[in-house]
Coordinates of C-alpha atoms in Angstrom, one line a residue:
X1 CA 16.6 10.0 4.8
X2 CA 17.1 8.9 8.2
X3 CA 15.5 11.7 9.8
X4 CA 12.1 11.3 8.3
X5 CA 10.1 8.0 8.2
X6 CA 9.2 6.7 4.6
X7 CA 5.7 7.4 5.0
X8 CA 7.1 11.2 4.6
X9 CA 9.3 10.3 2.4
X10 CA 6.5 9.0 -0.3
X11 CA 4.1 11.7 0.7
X12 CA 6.7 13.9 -0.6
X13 CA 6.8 12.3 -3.7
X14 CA 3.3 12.3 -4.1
X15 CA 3.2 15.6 -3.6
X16 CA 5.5 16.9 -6.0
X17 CA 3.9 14.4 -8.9
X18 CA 0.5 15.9 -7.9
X19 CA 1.5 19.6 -8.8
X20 CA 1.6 18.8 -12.3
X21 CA 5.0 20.1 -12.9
X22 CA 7.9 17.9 -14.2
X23 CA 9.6 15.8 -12.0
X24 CA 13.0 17.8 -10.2
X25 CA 14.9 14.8 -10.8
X26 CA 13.5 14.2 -14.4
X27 CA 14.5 17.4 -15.2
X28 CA 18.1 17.4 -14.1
X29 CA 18.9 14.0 -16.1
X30 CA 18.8 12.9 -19.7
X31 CA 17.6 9.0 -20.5
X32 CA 21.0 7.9 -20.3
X33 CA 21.7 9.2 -17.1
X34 CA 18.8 7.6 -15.7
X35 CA 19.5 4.4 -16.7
X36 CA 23.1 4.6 -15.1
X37 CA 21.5 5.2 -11.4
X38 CA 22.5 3.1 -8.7
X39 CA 20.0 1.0 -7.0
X40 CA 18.4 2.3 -3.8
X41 CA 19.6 2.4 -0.5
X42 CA 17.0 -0.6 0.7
X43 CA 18.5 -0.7 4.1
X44 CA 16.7 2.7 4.4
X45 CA 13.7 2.4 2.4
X46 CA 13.1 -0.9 4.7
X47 CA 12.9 -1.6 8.2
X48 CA 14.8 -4.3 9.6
X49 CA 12.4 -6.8 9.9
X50 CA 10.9 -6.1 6.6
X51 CA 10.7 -8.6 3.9
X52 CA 12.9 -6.8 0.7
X53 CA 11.4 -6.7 -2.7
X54 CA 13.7 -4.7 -4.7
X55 CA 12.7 -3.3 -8.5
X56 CA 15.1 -3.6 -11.0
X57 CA 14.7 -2.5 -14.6
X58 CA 15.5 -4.1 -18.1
X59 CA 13.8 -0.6 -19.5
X60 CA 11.7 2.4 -18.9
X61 CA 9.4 4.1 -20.5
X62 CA 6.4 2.6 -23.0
X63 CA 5.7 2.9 -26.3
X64 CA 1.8 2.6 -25.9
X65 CA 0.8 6.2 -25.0
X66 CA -2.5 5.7 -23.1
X67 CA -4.2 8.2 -22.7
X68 CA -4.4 7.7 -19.0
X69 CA -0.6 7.7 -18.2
X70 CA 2.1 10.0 -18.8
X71 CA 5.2 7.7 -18.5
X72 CA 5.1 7.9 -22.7
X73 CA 6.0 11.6 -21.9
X74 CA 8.1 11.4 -19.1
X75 CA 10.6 9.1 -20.9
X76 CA 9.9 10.8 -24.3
X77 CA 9.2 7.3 -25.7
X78 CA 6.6 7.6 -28.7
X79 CA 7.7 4.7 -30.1
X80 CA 9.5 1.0 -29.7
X81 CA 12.6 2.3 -30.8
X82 CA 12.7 5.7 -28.0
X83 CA 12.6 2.7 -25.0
X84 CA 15.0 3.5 -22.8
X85 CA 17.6 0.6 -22.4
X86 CA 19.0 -0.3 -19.6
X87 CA 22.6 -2.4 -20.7
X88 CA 22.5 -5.9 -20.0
X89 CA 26.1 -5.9 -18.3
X90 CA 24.2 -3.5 -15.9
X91 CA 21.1 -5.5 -15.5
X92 CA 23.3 -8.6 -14.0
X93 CA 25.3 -7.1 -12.1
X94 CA 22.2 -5.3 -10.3
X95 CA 20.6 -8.8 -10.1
X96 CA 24.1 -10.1 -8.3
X97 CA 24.6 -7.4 -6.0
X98 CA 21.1 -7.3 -4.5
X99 CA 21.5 -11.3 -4.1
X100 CA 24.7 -11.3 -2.6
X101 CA 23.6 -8.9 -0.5
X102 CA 19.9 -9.3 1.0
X103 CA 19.7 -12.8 -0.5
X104 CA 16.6 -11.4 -2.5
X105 CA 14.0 -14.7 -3.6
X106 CA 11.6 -12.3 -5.1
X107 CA 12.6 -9.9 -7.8
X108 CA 10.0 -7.3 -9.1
X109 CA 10.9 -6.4 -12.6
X110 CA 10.1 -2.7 -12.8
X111 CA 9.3 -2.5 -16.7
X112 CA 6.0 -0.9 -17.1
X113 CA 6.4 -3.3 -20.5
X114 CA 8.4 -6.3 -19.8
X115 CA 9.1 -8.2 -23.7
X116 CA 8.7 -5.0 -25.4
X117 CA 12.7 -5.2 -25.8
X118 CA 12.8 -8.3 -28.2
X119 CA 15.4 -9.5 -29.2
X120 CA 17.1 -8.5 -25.9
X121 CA 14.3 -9.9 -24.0
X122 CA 15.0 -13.4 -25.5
X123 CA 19.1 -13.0 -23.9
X124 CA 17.4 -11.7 -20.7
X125 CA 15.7 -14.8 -20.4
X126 CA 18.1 -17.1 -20.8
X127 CA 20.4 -15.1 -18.4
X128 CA 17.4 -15.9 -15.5
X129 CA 17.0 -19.5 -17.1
X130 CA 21.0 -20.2 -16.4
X131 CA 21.2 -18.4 -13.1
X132 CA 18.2 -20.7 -12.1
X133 CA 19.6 -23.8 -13.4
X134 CA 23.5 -23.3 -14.2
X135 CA 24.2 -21.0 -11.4
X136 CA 21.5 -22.3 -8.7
X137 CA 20.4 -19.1 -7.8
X138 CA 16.9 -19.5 -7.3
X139 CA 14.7 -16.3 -7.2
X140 CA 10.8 -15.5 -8.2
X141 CA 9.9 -13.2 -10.8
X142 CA 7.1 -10.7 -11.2
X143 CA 6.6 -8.1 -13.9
X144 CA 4.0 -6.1 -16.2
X145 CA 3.9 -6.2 -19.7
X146 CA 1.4 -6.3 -22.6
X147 CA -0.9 -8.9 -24.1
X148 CA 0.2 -7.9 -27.6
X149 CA 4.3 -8.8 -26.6
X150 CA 3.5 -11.7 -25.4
X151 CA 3.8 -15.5 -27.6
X152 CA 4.4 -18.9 -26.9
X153 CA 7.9 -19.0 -26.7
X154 CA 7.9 -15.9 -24.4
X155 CA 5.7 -17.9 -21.8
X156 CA 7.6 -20.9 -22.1
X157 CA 10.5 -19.2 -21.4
X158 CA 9.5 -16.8 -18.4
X159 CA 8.4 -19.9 -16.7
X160 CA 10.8 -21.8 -16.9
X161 CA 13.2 -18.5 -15.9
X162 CA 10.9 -18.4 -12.6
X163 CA 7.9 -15.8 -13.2
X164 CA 5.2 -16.6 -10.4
X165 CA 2.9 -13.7 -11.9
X166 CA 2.1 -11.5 -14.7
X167 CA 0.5 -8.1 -14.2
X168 CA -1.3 -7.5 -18.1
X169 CA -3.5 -4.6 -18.6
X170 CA -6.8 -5.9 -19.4
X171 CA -8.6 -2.3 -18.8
X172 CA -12.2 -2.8 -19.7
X173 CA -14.4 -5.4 -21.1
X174 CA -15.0 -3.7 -25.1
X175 CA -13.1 -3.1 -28.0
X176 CA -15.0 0.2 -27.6
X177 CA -13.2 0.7 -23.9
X178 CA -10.4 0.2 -24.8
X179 CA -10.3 2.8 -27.6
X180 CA -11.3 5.5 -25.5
X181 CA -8.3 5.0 -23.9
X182 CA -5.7 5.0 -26.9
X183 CA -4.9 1.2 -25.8
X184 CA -3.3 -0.4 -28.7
X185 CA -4.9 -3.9 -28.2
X186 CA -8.2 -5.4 -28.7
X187 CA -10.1 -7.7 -25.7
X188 CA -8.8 -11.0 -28.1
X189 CA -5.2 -10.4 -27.9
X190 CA -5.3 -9.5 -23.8
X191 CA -7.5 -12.5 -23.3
X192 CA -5.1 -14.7 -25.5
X193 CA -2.5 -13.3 -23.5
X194 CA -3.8 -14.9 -20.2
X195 CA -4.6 -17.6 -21.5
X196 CA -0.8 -17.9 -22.4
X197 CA 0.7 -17.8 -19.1
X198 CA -1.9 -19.7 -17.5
X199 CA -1.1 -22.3 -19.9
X200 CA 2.4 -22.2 -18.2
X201 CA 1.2 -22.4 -14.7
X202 CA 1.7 -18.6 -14.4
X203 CA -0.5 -16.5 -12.3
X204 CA -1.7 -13.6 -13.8
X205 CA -2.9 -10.0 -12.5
X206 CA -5.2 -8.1 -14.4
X207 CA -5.1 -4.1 -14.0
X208 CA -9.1 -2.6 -14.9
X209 CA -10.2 0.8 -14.8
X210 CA -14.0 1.5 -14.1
X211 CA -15.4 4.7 -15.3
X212 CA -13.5 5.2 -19.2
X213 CA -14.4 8.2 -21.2
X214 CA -18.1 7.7 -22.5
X215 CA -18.2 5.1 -19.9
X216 CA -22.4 4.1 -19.5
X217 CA -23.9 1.7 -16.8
X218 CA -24.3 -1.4 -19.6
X219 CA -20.4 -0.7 -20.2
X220 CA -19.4 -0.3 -16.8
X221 CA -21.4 -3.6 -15.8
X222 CA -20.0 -5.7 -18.5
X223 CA -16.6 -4.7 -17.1
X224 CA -17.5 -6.0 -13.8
X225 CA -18.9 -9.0 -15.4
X226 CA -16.2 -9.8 -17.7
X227 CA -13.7 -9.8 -14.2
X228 CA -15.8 -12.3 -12.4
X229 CA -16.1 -14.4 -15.7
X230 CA -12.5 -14.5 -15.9
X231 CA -11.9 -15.0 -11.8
X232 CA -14.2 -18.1 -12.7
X233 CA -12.2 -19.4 -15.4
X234 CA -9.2 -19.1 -13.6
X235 CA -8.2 -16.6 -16.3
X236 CA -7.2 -14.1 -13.6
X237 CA -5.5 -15.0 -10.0
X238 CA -5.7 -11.3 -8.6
X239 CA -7.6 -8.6 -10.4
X240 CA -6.8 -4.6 -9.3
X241 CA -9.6 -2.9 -9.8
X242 CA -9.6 1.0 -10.0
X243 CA -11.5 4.2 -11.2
X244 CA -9.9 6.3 -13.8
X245 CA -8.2 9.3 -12.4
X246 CA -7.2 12.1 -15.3
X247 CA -3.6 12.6 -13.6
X248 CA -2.5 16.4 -14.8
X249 CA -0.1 15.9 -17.8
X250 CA -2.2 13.1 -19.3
X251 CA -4.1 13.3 -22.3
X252 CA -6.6 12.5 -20.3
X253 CA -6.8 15.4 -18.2
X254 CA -7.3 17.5 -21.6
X255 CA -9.8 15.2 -22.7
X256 CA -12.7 17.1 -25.2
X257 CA -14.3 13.5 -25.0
X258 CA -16.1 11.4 -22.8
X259 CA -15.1 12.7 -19.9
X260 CA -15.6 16.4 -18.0
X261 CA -13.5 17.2 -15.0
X262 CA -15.1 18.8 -11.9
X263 CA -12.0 19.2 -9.4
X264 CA -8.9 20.4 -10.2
X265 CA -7.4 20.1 -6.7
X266 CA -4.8 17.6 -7.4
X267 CA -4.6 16.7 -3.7
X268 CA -7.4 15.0 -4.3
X269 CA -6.9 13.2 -7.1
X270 CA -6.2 9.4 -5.9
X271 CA -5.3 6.4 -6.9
X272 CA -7.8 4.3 -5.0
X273 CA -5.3 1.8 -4.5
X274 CA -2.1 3.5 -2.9
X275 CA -1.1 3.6 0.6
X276 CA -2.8 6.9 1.2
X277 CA -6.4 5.8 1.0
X278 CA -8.9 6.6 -1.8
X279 CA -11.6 9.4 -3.0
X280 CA -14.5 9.8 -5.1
X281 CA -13.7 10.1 -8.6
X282 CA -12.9 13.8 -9.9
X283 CA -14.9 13.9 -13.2
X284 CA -17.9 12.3 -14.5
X285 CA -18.5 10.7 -18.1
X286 CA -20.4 12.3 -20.7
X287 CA -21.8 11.3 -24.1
X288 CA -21.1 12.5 -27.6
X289 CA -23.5 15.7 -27.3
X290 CA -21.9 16.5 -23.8
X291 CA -24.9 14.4 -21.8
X292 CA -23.6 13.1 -18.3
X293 CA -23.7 9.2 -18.7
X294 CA -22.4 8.8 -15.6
X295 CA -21.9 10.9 -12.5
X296 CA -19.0 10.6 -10.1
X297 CA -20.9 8.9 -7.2
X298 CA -22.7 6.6 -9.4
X299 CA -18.8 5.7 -10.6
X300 CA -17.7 5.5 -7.2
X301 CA -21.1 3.8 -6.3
X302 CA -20.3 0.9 -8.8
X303 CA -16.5 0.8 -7.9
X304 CA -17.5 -0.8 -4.2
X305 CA -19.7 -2.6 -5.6
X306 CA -17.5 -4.1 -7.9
X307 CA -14.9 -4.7 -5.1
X308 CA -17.5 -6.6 -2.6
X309 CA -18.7 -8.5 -5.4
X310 CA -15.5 -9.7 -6.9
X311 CA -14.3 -10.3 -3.0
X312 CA -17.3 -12.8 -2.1
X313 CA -16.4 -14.2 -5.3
X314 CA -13.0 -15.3 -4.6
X315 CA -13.3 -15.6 -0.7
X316 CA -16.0 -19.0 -2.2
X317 CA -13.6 -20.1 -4.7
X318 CA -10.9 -20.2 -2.6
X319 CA -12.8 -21.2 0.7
X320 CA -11.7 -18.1 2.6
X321 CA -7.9 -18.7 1.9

């Protein structure tokens, strides 16, 4: 680790996740064992004059099986009850060390589906709550979960423990969408959701994909819409907009539906978000009878314009700040 920088460090990574075979450390430990890791060595994923934002976990793994991702897989969680747990005793003391240590005021909770743990969630909370308040440790919270986890109580509670932001999943602007994904919410419940924690003074993130299987240009455009609808409402604070990528070991990169595949050079299959940069999408979207709907430039073509749209946007709501 201290011979190689950490941009070769994560390409590494990357690589090894783009070949499509299981993970080497994935292989080598069983769900319990990976939640009994220690936490990284930050002083080496860091340099010195970097800000630290360390990720600590209630859980991993998620019971919702989209067809996009394969951490359902990964984890072997096809349901609520296959969620990895990571023990409380072990959470805190994580929480302590990392404060005691770097004197952390910005926690990212690494949960791809923060609440999905009730009723432990509920004790989590309070544990933040009383380490806010009893304890006068005061640190910010961010996490991801899922509009359907999330009630009244739950965003009471998360602000008062100290979450600045919510990442949700809003995905696309149709029940339709959504389906073609295998997402396990409608458009009511995620919007409900947001709704929630703004109510709580919580700002919210909203993940959407452009380009779903069966994806056509009225679909496409009412996803752009629906982001700039709910940028104006101040539904959202920060949207992250990308394109659908069929990662291997997805069901998506075996979809029959909606979707064919034209590369399957896995080098070039990114995130259009990550560190390393972007490409042009690596399938195109088709209709029922195999018809393209959309190809991948006119995906990729939308995607920027989506982006410059939705930046002009917020650059004249928020007068450039």
């Amino acid at each position: 680790l201290h011979s190689t920088s950490r941009r070769q460090r994560q390409m590494c990574i990357r690589d090894s996740i783009y070949t499509g075979q299981e993970s080497p450390i994935r292989s080598v430990l069983d769900n319990r064992q990976l939640a009994e890791l220690p936490l990284p060595a930050y002083d080496l994923m860091y340099d010195e004059e970097d800000y630290i934002i360390p990720r600590i976990y209630t859980t991993r793994g998620c019971s919702n099986n989209c067809k996009m991702c394969s951490v359902g897989d990964f984890y072997k969680t096809k349901s609520h009850q296959d969620i990895v747990q990571v023990e409380i005793s072990r959470f805190k003391s994580d929480i302590m060390s990392l404060y005691d240590r770097y004197k952390i005021k910005h926690f990212v909770m690494g949960d791809l589906t923060f609440s999905e743990n009730n009723p432990r969630f509920k004790k989590i909370l309070d544990y933040l709550i009383n380490l806010r308040y009893g304890e006068n440790i005061v640190s910010d919270w961010w996490c991801q979960t899922r509009g359907d986890l999330l009630n009244e109580e739950s965003a009471e509670k998360m602000s008062e423990a100290g979450f600045k932001q919510v990442a949700i999943g809003c995905e696309a602007a149709t029940n339709k969408q959504l389906q073609s994904l295998n997402k396990k919410e409608n458009i009511e419940t995620i919007k409900c959701s947001l709704q929630l924690l703004r109510k709580y003074n919580i700002n919210t993130q909203g993940y959407w994909i452009l380009g779903v299987p069966g994806e056509d240009i009225n679909s496409i455009k009412k996803t752009k819409n629906m982001i700039l609808e709910y940028l104006n409402d101040d539904l959202l604070s920060v949207p992250h907009i990308t394109i659908l990528v069929p990662y291997p070991n997805t069901k998506l990169s075996k979809e029959q539906h909606g979707i064919r595949i034209d590369n399957r050079n896995f080098a070039d299959y990114w995130m259009n978000c990550d560190l390393y940069g972007y490409g042009k999408p690596v399938y195109h979207t088709v209709d029922e009878d195999g018809r393209t709907l959309l190809s991948s430039d006119k995906i990729y073509e939308i995607w920027l314009e989506t982006l410059e749209e939705v930046t002009k946007f917020m650059e004249e709501k928020y007068n450039g700040n």
